[in-house]
XYZ file of C-alpha atoms in Angstrom:
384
model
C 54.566 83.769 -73.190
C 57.056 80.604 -72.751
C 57.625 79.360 -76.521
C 56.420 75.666 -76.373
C 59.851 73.859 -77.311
C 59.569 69.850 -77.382
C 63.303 70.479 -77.860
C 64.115 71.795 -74.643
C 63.851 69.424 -71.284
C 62.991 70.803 -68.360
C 65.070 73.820 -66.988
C 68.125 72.744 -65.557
C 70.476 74.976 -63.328
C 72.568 77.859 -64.789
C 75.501 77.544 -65.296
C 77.277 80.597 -64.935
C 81.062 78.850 -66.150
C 79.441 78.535 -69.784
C 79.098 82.518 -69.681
C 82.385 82.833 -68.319
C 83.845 81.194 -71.042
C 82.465 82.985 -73.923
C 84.173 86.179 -72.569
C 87.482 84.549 -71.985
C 87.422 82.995 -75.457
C 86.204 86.826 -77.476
C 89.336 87.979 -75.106
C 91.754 86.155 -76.549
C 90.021 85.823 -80.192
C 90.959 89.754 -79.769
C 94.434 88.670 -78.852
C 95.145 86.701 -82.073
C 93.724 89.766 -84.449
C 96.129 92.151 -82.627
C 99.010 89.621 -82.438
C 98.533 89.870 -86.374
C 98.792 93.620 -86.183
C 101.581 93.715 -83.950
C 103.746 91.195 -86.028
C 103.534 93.841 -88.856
C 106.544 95.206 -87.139
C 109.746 93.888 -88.121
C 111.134 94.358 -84.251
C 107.889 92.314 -82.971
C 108.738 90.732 -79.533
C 108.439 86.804 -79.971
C 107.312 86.835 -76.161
C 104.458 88.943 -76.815
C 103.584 87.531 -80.127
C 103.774 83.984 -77.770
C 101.323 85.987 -75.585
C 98.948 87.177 -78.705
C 99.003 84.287 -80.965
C 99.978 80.856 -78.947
C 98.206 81.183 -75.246
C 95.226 82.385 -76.655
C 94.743 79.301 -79.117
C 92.189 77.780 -77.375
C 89.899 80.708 -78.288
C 87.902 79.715 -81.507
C 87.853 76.078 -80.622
C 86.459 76.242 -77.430
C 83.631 78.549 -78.742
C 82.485 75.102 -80.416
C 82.914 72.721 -77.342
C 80.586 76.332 -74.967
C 78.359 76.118 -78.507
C 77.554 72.347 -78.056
C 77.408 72.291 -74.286
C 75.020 74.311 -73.954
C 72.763 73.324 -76.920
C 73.092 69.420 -75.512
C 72.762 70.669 -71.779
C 68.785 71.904 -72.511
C 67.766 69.211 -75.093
C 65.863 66.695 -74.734
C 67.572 64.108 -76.766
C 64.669 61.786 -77.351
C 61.887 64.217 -77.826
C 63.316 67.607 -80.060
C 62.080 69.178 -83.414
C 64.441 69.531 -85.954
C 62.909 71.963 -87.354
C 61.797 73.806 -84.251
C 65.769 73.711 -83.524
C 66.954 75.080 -86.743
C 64.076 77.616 -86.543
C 65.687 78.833 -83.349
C 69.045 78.966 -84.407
C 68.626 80.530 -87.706
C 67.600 83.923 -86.111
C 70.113 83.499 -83.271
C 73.015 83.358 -85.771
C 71.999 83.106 -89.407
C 70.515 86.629 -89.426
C 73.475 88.325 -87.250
C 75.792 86.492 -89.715
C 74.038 88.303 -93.072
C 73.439 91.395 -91.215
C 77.256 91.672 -90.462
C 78.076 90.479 -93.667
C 76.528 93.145 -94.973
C 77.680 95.853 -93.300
C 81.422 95.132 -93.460
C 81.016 94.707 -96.981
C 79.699 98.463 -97.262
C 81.406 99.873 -94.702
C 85.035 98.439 -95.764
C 84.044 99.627 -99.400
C 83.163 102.814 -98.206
C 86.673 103.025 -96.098
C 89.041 102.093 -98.643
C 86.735 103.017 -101.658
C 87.232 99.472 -103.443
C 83.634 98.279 -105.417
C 80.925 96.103 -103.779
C 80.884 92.851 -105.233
C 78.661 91.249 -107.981
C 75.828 89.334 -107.236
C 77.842 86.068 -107.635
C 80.941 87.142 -106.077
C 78.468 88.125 -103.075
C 76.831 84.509 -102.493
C 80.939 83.006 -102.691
C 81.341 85.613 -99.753
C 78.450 84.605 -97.983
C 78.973 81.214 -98.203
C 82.887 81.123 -97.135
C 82.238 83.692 -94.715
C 85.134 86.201 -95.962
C 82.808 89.577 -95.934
C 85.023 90.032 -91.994
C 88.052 87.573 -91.172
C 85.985 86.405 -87.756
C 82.717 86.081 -89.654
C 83.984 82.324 -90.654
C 83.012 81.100 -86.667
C 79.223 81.706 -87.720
C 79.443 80.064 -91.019
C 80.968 77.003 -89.218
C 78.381 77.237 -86.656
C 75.688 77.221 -89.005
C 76.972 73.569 -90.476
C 77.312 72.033 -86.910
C 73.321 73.224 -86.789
C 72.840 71.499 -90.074
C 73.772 68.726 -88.833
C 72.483 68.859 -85.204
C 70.586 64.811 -85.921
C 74.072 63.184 -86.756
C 75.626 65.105 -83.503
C 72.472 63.804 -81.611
C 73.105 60.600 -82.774
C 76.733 60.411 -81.742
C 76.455 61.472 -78.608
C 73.608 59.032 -77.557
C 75.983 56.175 -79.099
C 79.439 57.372 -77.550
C 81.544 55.884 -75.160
C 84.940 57.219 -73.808
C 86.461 54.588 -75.775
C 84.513 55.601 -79.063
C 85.678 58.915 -77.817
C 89.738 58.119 -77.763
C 89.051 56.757 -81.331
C 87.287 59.929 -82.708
C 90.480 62.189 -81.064
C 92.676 60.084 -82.767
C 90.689 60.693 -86.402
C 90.762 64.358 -85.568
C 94.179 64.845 -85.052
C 94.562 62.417 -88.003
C 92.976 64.500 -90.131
C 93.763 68.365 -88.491
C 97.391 67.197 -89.536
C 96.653 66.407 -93.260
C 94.419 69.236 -93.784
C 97.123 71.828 -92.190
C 100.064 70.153 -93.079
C 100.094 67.855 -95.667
C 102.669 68.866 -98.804
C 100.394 66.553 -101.792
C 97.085 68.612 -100.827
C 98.831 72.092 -100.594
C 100.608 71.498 -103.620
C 97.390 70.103 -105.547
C 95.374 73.585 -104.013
C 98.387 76.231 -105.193
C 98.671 74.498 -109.075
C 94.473 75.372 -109.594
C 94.255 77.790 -111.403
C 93.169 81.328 -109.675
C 90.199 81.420 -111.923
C 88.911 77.797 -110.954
C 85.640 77.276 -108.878
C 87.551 74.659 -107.282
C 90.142 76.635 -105.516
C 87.977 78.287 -103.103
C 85.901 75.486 -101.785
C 89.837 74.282 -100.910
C 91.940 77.505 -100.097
C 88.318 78.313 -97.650
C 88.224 74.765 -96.113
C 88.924 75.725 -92.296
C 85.417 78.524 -92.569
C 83.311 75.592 -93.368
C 84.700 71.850 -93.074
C 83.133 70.908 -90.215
C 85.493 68.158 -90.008
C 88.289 70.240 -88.154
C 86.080 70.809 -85.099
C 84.443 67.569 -84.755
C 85.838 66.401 -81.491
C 85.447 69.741 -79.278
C 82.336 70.194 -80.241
C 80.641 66.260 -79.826
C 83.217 66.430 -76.302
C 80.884 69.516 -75.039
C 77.939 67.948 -75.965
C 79.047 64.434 -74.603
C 79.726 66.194 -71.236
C 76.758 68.248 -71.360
C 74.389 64.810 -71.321
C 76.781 63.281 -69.144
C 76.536 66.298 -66.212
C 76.949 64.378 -63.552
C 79.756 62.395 -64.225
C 81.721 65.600 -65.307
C 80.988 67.614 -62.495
C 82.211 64.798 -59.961
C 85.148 64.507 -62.325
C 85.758 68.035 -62.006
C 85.639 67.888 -58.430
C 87.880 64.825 -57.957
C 90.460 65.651 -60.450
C 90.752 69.476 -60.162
C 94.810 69.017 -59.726
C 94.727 66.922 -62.507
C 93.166 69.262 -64.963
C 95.030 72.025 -63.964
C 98.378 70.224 -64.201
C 96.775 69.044 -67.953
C 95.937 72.519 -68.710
C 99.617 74.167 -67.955
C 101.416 71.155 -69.226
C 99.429 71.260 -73.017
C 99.989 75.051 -72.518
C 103.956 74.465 -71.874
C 103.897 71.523 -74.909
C 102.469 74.195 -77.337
C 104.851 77.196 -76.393
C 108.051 74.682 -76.444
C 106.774 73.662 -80.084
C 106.548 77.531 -81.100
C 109.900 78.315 -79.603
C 111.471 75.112 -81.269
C 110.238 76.552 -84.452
C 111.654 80.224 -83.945
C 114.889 78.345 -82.622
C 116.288 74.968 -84.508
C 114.340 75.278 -87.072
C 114.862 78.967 -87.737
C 110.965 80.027 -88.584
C 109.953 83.185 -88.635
C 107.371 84.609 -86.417
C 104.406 84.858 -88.688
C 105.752 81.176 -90.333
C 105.901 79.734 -86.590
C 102.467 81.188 -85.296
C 100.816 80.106 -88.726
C 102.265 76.095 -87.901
C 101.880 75.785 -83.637
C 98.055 76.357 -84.040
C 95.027 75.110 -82.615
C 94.881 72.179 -85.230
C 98.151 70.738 -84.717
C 98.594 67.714 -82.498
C 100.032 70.189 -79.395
C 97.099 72.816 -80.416
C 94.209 69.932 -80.101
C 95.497 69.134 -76.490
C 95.789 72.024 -75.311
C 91.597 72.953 -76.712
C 90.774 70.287 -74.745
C 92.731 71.030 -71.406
C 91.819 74.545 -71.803
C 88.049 73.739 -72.275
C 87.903 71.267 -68.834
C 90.065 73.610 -67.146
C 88.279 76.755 -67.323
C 85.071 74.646 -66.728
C 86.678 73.240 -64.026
C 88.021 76.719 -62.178
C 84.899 78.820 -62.985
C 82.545 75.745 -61.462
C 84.418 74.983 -58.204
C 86.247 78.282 -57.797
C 85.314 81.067 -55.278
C 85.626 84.715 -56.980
C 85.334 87.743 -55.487
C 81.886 89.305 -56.475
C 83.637 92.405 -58.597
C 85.393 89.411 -60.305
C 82.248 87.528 -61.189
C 80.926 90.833 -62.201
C 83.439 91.359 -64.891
C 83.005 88.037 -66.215
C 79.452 88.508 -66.175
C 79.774 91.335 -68.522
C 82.363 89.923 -70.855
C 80.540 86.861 -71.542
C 76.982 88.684 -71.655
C 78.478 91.092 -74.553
C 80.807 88.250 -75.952
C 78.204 87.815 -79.121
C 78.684 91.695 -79.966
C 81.980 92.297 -78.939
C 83.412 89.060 -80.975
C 80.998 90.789 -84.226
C 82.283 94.531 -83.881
C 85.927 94.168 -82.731
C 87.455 94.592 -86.314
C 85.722 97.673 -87.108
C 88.080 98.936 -83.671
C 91.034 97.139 -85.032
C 90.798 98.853 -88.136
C 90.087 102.267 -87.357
C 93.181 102.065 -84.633
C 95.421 100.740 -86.986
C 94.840 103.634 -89.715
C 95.267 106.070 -86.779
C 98.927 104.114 -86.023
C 99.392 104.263 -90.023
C 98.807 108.065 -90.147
C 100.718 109.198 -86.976
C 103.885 107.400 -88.437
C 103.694 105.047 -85.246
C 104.984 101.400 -85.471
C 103.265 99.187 -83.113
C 105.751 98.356 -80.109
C 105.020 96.398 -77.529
C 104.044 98.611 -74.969
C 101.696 100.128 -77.939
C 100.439 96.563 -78.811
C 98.918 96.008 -75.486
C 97.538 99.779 -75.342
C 95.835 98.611 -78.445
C 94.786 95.230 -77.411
C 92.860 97.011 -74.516
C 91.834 99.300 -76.279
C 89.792 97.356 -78.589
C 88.641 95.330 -76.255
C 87.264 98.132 -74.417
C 85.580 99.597 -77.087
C 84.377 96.412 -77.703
C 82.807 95.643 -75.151
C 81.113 99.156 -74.271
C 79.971 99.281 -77.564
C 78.247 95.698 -76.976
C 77.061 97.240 -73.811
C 75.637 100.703 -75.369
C 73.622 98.433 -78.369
C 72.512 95.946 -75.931
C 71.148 98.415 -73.751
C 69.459 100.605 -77.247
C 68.359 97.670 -78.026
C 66.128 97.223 -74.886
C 64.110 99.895 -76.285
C 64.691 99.143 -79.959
C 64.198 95.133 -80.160
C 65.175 94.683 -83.675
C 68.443 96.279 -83.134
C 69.239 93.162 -80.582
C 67.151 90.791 -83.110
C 69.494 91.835 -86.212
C 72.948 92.106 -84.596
C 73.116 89.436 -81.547
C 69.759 87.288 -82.373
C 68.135 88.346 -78.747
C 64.753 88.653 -79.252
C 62.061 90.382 -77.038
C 60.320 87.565 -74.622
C 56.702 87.997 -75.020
C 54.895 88.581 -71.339
């Protein structure tokens, strides 16, 4: 039976480039966690790490502009339940999010024999999202559901030029969170035993504020379909040129940072992020690009195959990867092996592949077992 949504509007086409997406962005969220492995090594390539750590930027915030677009794509803007929504979305990701919580917090205790936390110390983890480093995504997520009648609100109400001007607060205030000297200084001079510190030193797992734009941008498109798509199609050389031009912009700010300004690796990945000025422009031209190439695009059919499969075990794959990351690296850390290139990419596909087949084998275990899909990826059984 059809749950009776007065959220939803009537069933619009798939869109198989949203799918895509997720399993391009869990690809190169795996990047980033093995670019911070690999760096561990003194002799780290700054190519590669450029591979691992800069192209892959786009990954987390693009997750919000898919996240929005296709939340805004099915709703019905002037007829939806709050309630009914947040209903919805609490056992798609709420649930997942404790469940995984949970179980790192055991398993990584059981691993490297440190204690489980107390009660207290457990809700601070829960609520920053530090039981797993990737567990933060949900936490955010959660907040933009929170909030789901202000996003509705500004969506209905924007125009491109209301649009420029909200860009130009993010970057505004991306820059001051990342970068500015008074608020780091004021953070680092708490005290470690003040229960102010967190709620700053954890700002980027649940101040909405850094994500604002990419996510109200996919939602903004999402209502406005039509217009995108013929955008798309009109301005496909456009986007693309966008896309490798932000891409060149960030990679020339990383490599003026290793260069000039004699940075470090870790020091230079850690500044040309995804919330500096370059980082934001290049979320955005990576979000219409890939939109653009997986709408208009022809694929060969194993092609579309593969990125069936990636973004159908995305969810999973993004959830379970550092369990592979870990276990690899202590196998590394016993053999005596430091992680070269060549072995950094073994391990990136590696993980990836275990990742993924894992996702594939629970998915699939979960067909017969429904509350093994309800507790880990928030799929539920349809009722006939």
């Amino acid at each position: 039976m059809q749950e009776n949504n007065p959220a939803a509007s009537p069933r619009k086409p798939r869109l198989p480039a949203i799918e895509y997406i997720r399993g391009i962005s869990m690809m190169g969220v795996i990047g980033i966690h093995v670019g911070s492995q690999y760096i561990g090594n003194p002799a780290s390539n700054a190519h590669l790490t450029a591979l691992f750590e800069i192209f892959t930027r786009f990954s987390v915030p693009i997750f919000f502009f898919i996240s929005a677009f296709g939340l805004f794509y099915n709703l019905n803007l002037d007829n939806w339940s709050y309630s009914q929504f947040l209903k919805k979305r609490w056992k798609t990701v709420l649930i997942p999010y404790l469940v995984w919580s949970v179980f790192y917090l055991v398993h990584d205790s059981w691993l490297y024999g440190s204690a489980l936390p107390s009660p207290l110390y457990f809700c601070g983890i829960l609520f920053f999202g530090v039981a797993k480093y990737q567990l933060y995504f949900l936490v955010l997520l959660l907040w933009f559901y929170l909030l789901m009648p202000l996003w509705v609100k500004m969506v209905k109400k924007l125009d491109m030029l209301w649009l420029i001007f909200l860009l130009g607060l993010q970057v505004m205030f991306d820059y001051w969170s990342s970068f500015s000297e008074p608020l780091n200084l004021f953070v680092y001079s708490l005290p470690d035993d003040s229960l102010l510190k967190p709620f700053f030193m954890y700002r980027l797992n649940y101040w909405v504020m850094h994500y604002i734009f990419i996510f109200v941008l996919g939602g903004w498109l999402a209502v406005h379909i039509e217009a995108f798509q013929s955008f798309m199609q009109r301005r496909r050389a456009l986007v693309t040129a966008g896309f490798f031009l932000s891409m060149a912009s960030l990679l020339a700010y990383y490599y003026y940072l290793l260069g000039p300004q004699g940075y470090t690796q870790l020091e230079a990945i850690n500044t040309a992020h995804q919330l500096c000025p370059a980082g934001i422009a290049y979320t955005i031209c990576a979000s219409l690009f890939f939109f653009t190439i997986f709408t208009y695009n022809n694929y060969p059919q194993w092609l579309k195959n593969l990125l069936h499969i990636l973004g159908k075990h995305s969810y999973f794959a993004y959830l379970v990867h550092p369990l592979f990351i870990g276990y690899l690296a202590l196998v590394l850390s016993k053999s005596g092996h430091l992680m070269t290139a060549g072995i950094a990419l073994a391990f990136y596909c590696a993980v990836l592949c275990l990742s993924v087949a894992t996702a594939a084998i629970m998915r699939k275990a979960g067909d017969k077992l429904p509350f093994i899909n309800a507790l880990t990826i928030g799929v539920y059984k349809k009722n006939k």
